[in-house]
Short mmCIF file of C-alpha atoms in Angstrom, two decimals:
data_model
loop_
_atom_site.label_atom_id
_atom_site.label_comp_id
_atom_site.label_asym_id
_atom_site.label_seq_id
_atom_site.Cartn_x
_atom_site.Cartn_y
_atom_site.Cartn_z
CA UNK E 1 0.26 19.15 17.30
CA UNK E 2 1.14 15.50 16.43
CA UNK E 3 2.72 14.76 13.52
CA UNK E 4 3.93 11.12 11.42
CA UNK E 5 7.14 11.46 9.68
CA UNK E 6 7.51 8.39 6.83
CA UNK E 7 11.17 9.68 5.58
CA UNK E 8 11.41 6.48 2.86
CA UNK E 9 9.29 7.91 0.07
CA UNK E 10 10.00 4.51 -1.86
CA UNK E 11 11.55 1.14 -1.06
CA UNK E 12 12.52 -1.93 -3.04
CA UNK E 13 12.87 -5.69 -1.60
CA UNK E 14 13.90 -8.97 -3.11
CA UNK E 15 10.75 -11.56 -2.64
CA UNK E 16 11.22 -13.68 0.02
CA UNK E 17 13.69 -10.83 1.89
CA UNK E 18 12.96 -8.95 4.82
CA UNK E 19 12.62 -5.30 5.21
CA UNK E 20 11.78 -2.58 7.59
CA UNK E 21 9.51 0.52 6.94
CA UNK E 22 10.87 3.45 9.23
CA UNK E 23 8.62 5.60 10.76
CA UNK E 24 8.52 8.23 13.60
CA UNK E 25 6.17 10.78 15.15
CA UNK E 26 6.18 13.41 17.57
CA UNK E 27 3.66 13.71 20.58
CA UNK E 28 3.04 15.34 24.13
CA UNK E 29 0.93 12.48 25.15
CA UNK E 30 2.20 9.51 26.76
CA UNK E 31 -0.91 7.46 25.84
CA UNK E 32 -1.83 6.79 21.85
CA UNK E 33 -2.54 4.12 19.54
CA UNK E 34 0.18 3.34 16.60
CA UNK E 35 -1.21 1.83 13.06
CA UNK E 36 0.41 0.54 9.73
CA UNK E 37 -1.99 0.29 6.73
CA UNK E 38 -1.31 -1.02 3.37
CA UNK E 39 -2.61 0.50 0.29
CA UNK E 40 -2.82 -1.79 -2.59
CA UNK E 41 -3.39 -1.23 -6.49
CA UNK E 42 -6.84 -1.31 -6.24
CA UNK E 43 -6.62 1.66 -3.16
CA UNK E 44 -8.84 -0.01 -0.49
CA UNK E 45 -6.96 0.57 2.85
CA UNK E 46 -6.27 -2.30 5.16
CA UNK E 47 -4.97 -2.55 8.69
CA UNK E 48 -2.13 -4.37 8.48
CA UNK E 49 -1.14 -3.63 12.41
CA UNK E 50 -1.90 -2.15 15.76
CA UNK E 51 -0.09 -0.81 18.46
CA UNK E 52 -1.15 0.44 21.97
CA UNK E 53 1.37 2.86 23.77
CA UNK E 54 1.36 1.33 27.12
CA UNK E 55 1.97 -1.96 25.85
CA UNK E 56 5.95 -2.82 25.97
CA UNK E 57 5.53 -5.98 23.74
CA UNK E 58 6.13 -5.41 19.52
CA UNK E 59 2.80 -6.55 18.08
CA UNK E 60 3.27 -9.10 15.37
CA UNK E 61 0.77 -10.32 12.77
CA UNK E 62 2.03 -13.13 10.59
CA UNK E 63 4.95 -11.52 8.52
CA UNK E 64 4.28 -8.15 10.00
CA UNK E 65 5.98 -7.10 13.04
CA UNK E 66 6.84 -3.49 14.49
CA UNK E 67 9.49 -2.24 16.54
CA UNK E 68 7.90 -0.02 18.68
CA UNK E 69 10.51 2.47 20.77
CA UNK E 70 8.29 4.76 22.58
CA UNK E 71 11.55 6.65 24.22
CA UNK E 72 12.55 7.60 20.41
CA UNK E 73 9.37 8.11 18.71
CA UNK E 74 9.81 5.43 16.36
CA UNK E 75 7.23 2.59 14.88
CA UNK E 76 9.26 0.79 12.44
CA UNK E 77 7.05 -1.88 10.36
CA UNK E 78 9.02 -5.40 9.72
CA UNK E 79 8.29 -7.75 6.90
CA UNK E 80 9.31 -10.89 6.68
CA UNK E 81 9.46 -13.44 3.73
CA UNK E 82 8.37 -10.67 1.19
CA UNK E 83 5.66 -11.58 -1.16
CA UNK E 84 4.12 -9.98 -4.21
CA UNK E 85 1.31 -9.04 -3.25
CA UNK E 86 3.12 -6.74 -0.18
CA UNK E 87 3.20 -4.37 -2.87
CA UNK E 88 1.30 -1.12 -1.77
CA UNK E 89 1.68 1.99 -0.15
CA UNK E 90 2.28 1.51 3.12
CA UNK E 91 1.12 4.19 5.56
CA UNK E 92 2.00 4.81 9.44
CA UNK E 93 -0.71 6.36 11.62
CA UNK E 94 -1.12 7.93 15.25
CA UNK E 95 -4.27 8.57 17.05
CA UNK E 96 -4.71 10.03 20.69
CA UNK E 97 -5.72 8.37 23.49
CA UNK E 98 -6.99 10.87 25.43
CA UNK E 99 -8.80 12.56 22.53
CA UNK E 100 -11.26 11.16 20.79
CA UNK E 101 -11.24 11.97 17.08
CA UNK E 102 -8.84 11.89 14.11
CA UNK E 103 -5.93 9.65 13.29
CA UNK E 104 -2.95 11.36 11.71
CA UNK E 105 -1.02 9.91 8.73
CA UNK E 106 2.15 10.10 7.48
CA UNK E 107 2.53 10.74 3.92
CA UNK E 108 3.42 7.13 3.25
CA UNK E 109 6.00 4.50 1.69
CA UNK E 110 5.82 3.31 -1.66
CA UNK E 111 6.87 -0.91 -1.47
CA UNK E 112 8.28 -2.26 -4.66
CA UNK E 113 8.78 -6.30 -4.48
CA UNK E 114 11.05 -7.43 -6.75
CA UNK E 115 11.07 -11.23 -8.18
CA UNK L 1 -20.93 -9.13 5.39
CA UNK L 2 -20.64 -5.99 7.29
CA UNK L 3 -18.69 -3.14 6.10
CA UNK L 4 -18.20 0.30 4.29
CA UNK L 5 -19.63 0.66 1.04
CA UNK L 6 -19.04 3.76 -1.42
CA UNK L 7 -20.43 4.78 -4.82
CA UNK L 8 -19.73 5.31 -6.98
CA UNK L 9 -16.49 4.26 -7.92
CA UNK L 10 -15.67 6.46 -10.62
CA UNK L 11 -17.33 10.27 -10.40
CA UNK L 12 -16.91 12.68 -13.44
CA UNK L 13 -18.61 16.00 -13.10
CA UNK L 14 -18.59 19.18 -15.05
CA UNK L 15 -16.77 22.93 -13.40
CA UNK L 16 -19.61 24.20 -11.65
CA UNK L 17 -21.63 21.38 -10.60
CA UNK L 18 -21.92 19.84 -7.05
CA UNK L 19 -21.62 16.18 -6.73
CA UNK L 20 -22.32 13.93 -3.76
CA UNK L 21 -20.45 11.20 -2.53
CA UNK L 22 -22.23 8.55 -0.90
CA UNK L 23 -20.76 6.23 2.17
CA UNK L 24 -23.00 3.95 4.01
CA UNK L 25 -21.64 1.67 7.43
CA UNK L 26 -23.35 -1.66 8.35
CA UNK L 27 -20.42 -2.06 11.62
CA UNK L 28 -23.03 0.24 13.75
CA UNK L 29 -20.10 2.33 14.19
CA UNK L 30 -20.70 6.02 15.93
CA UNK L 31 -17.84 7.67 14.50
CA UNK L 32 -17.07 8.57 10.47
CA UNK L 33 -14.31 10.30 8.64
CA UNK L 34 -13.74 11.48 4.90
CA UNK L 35 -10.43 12.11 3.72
CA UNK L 36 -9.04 13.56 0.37
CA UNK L 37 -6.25 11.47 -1.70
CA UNK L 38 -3.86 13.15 -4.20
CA UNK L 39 -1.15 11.99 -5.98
CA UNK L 40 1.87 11.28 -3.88
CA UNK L 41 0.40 12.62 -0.41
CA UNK L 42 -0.88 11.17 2.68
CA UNK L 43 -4.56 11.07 3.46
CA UNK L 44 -6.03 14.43 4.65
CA UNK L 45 -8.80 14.96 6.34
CA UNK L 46 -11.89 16.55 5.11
CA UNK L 47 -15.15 16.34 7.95
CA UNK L 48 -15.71 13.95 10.46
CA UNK L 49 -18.69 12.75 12.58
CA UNK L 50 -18.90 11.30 16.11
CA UNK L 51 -22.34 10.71 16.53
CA UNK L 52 -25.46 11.40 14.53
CA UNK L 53 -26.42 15.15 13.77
CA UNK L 54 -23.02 16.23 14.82
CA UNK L 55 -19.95 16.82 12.48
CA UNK L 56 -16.81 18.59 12.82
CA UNK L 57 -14.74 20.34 10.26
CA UNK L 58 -10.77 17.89 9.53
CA UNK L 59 -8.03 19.86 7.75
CA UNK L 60 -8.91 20.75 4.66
CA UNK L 61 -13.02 21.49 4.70
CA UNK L 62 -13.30 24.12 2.69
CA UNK L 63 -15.42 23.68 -0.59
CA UNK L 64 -17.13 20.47 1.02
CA UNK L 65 -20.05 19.92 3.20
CA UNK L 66 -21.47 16.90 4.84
CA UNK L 67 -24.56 15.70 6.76
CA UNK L 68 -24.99 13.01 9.39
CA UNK L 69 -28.69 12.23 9.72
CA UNK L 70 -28.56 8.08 9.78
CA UNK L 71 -25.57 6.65 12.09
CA UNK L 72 -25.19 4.22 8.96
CA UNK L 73 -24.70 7.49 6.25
CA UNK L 74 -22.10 10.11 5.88
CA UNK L 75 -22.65 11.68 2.41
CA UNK L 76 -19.89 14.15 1.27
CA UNK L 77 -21.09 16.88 -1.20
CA UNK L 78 -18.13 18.60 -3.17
CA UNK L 79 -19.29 21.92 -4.32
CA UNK L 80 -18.19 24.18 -6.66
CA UNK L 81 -16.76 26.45 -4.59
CA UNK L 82 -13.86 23.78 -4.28
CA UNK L 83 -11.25 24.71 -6.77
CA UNK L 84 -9.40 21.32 -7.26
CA UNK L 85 -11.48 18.97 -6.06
CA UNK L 86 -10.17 15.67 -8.69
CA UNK L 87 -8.96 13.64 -6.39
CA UNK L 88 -9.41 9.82 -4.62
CA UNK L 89 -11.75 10.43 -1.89
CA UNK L 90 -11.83 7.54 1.30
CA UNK L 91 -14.53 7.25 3.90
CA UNK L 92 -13.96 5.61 6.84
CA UNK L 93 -14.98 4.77 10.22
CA UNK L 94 -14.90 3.18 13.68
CA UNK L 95 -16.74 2.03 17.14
CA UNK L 96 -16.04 5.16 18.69
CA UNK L 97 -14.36 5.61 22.10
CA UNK L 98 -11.57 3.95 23.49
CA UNK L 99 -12.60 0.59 22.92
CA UNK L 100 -13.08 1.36 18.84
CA UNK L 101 -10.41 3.35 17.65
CA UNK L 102 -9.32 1.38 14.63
CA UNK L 103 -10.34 2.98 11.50
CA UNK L 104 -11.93 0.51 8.59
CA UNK L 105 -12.23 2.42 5.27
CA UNK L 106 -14.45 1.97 2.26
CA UNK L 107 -13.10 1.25 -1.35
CA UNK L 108 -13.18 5.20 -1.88
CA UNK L 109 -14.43 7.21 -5.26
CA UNK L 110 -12.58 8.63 -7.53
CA UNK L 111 -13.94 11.85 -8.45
CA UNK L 112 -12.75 13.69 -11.77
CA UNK L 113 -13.65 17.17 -12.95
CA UNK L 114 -14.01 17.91 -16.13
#
């Protein structure tokens, strides 16, 4: 079975800093989808970023940017020029390719920005 | 606007009672999820639905049922037979397939027991 590992239970970052959400996971497949979301105060879940397996390039969304190395299981999450409103959970996801149905989650990251 | 709606935000209910949760879809997306939030964990998930009048059982079913008679409605009913069931409760859902398998969510409910 798949699993998402999230091994920073809480993280802290100067605003306007960088930093980098780890995250790994541990499949079979060699085809899958890779998410971030971000969990706010107010709990609504929001896609922050997508990756597709096959693809070799890092997707990158404004400030938000992954390292994706398939070879070592790891989806790292990158944010640059930290803002105050970054703060959330953030959570790392996997869902199959091949099968159609659930997405896993890690157990998440808590982001503290600091002023 | 399309989206995911929930209600209601805020759910108290009495030991003993069943409650529903209501989530309704405007995306026309085939494919819904509910998933249970508790302090300090992950999401887990409860039921999910690929298409209408089918469902299938996530992690952690037991003590909850659902129905899937409207693509646009997945209501959640907690029952009493689940014995800790105050907790943040998230419905989501996507196209379905390959082409649709990013997962929107709703604002989610937070259900209390009293």
């Amino acid at each position: 079975a798949q699993t998402v590992t999230q091994s920073q239970p809480e993280m802290s970052v100067q605003e306007a800093e960088t930093v980098t959400l780890s995250c790994t996971y541990d499949t079979s497949e060699s085809d899958y989808y890779l998410f971030w979301y971000k969990q706010p105060p107010s709990r609504q879940m929001i896609l922050v970023i997508r990756q597709e397996a096959y693809k070799q390039q890092n997707a990158t969304e404004n400030r938000f940017s992954v390292n994706f190395q398939k070879a070592a299981k790891s989806f790292s999450l990158k944010i640059s020029d930290s803002q105050l409103g970054d703060a959330a959970m953030y959570f790392c996801a996997y869902r199959s390719a091949v099968r159609d149905d659930k997405i896993i989650f890690g157990k998440g990251t808590r982001l503290h920005i600091l002023p | 606007d399309g989206g995911i709606t929930q209600s209601p935000k805020y759910l108290f209910r009495k030991e003993g009672q069943n409650v529903t949760l209501s989530c309704e879809q405007n995306l026309n997306h085939d494919a819904m999820y509910w998933y249970r939030q508790d302090p300090g964990q992950g999401l887990r998930l409860i039921y999910y639905s690929q298409i209408v009048n089918d469902f299938q059982k996530g992690d952690i079913a037991e003590g909850y049922s659902v129905s899937r008679e409207k693509k646009e409605s997945f209501p959640l009913t907690v029952t009493s037979a689940q014995k800790n069931p105050t907790a943040f409760y998230l419905c989501a859902s996507n196209r379905g397939g390959q082409a649709g398998v990013t997962q929107y969510f709703g604002p989610g409910t937070r259900l209390t027991v009293l």
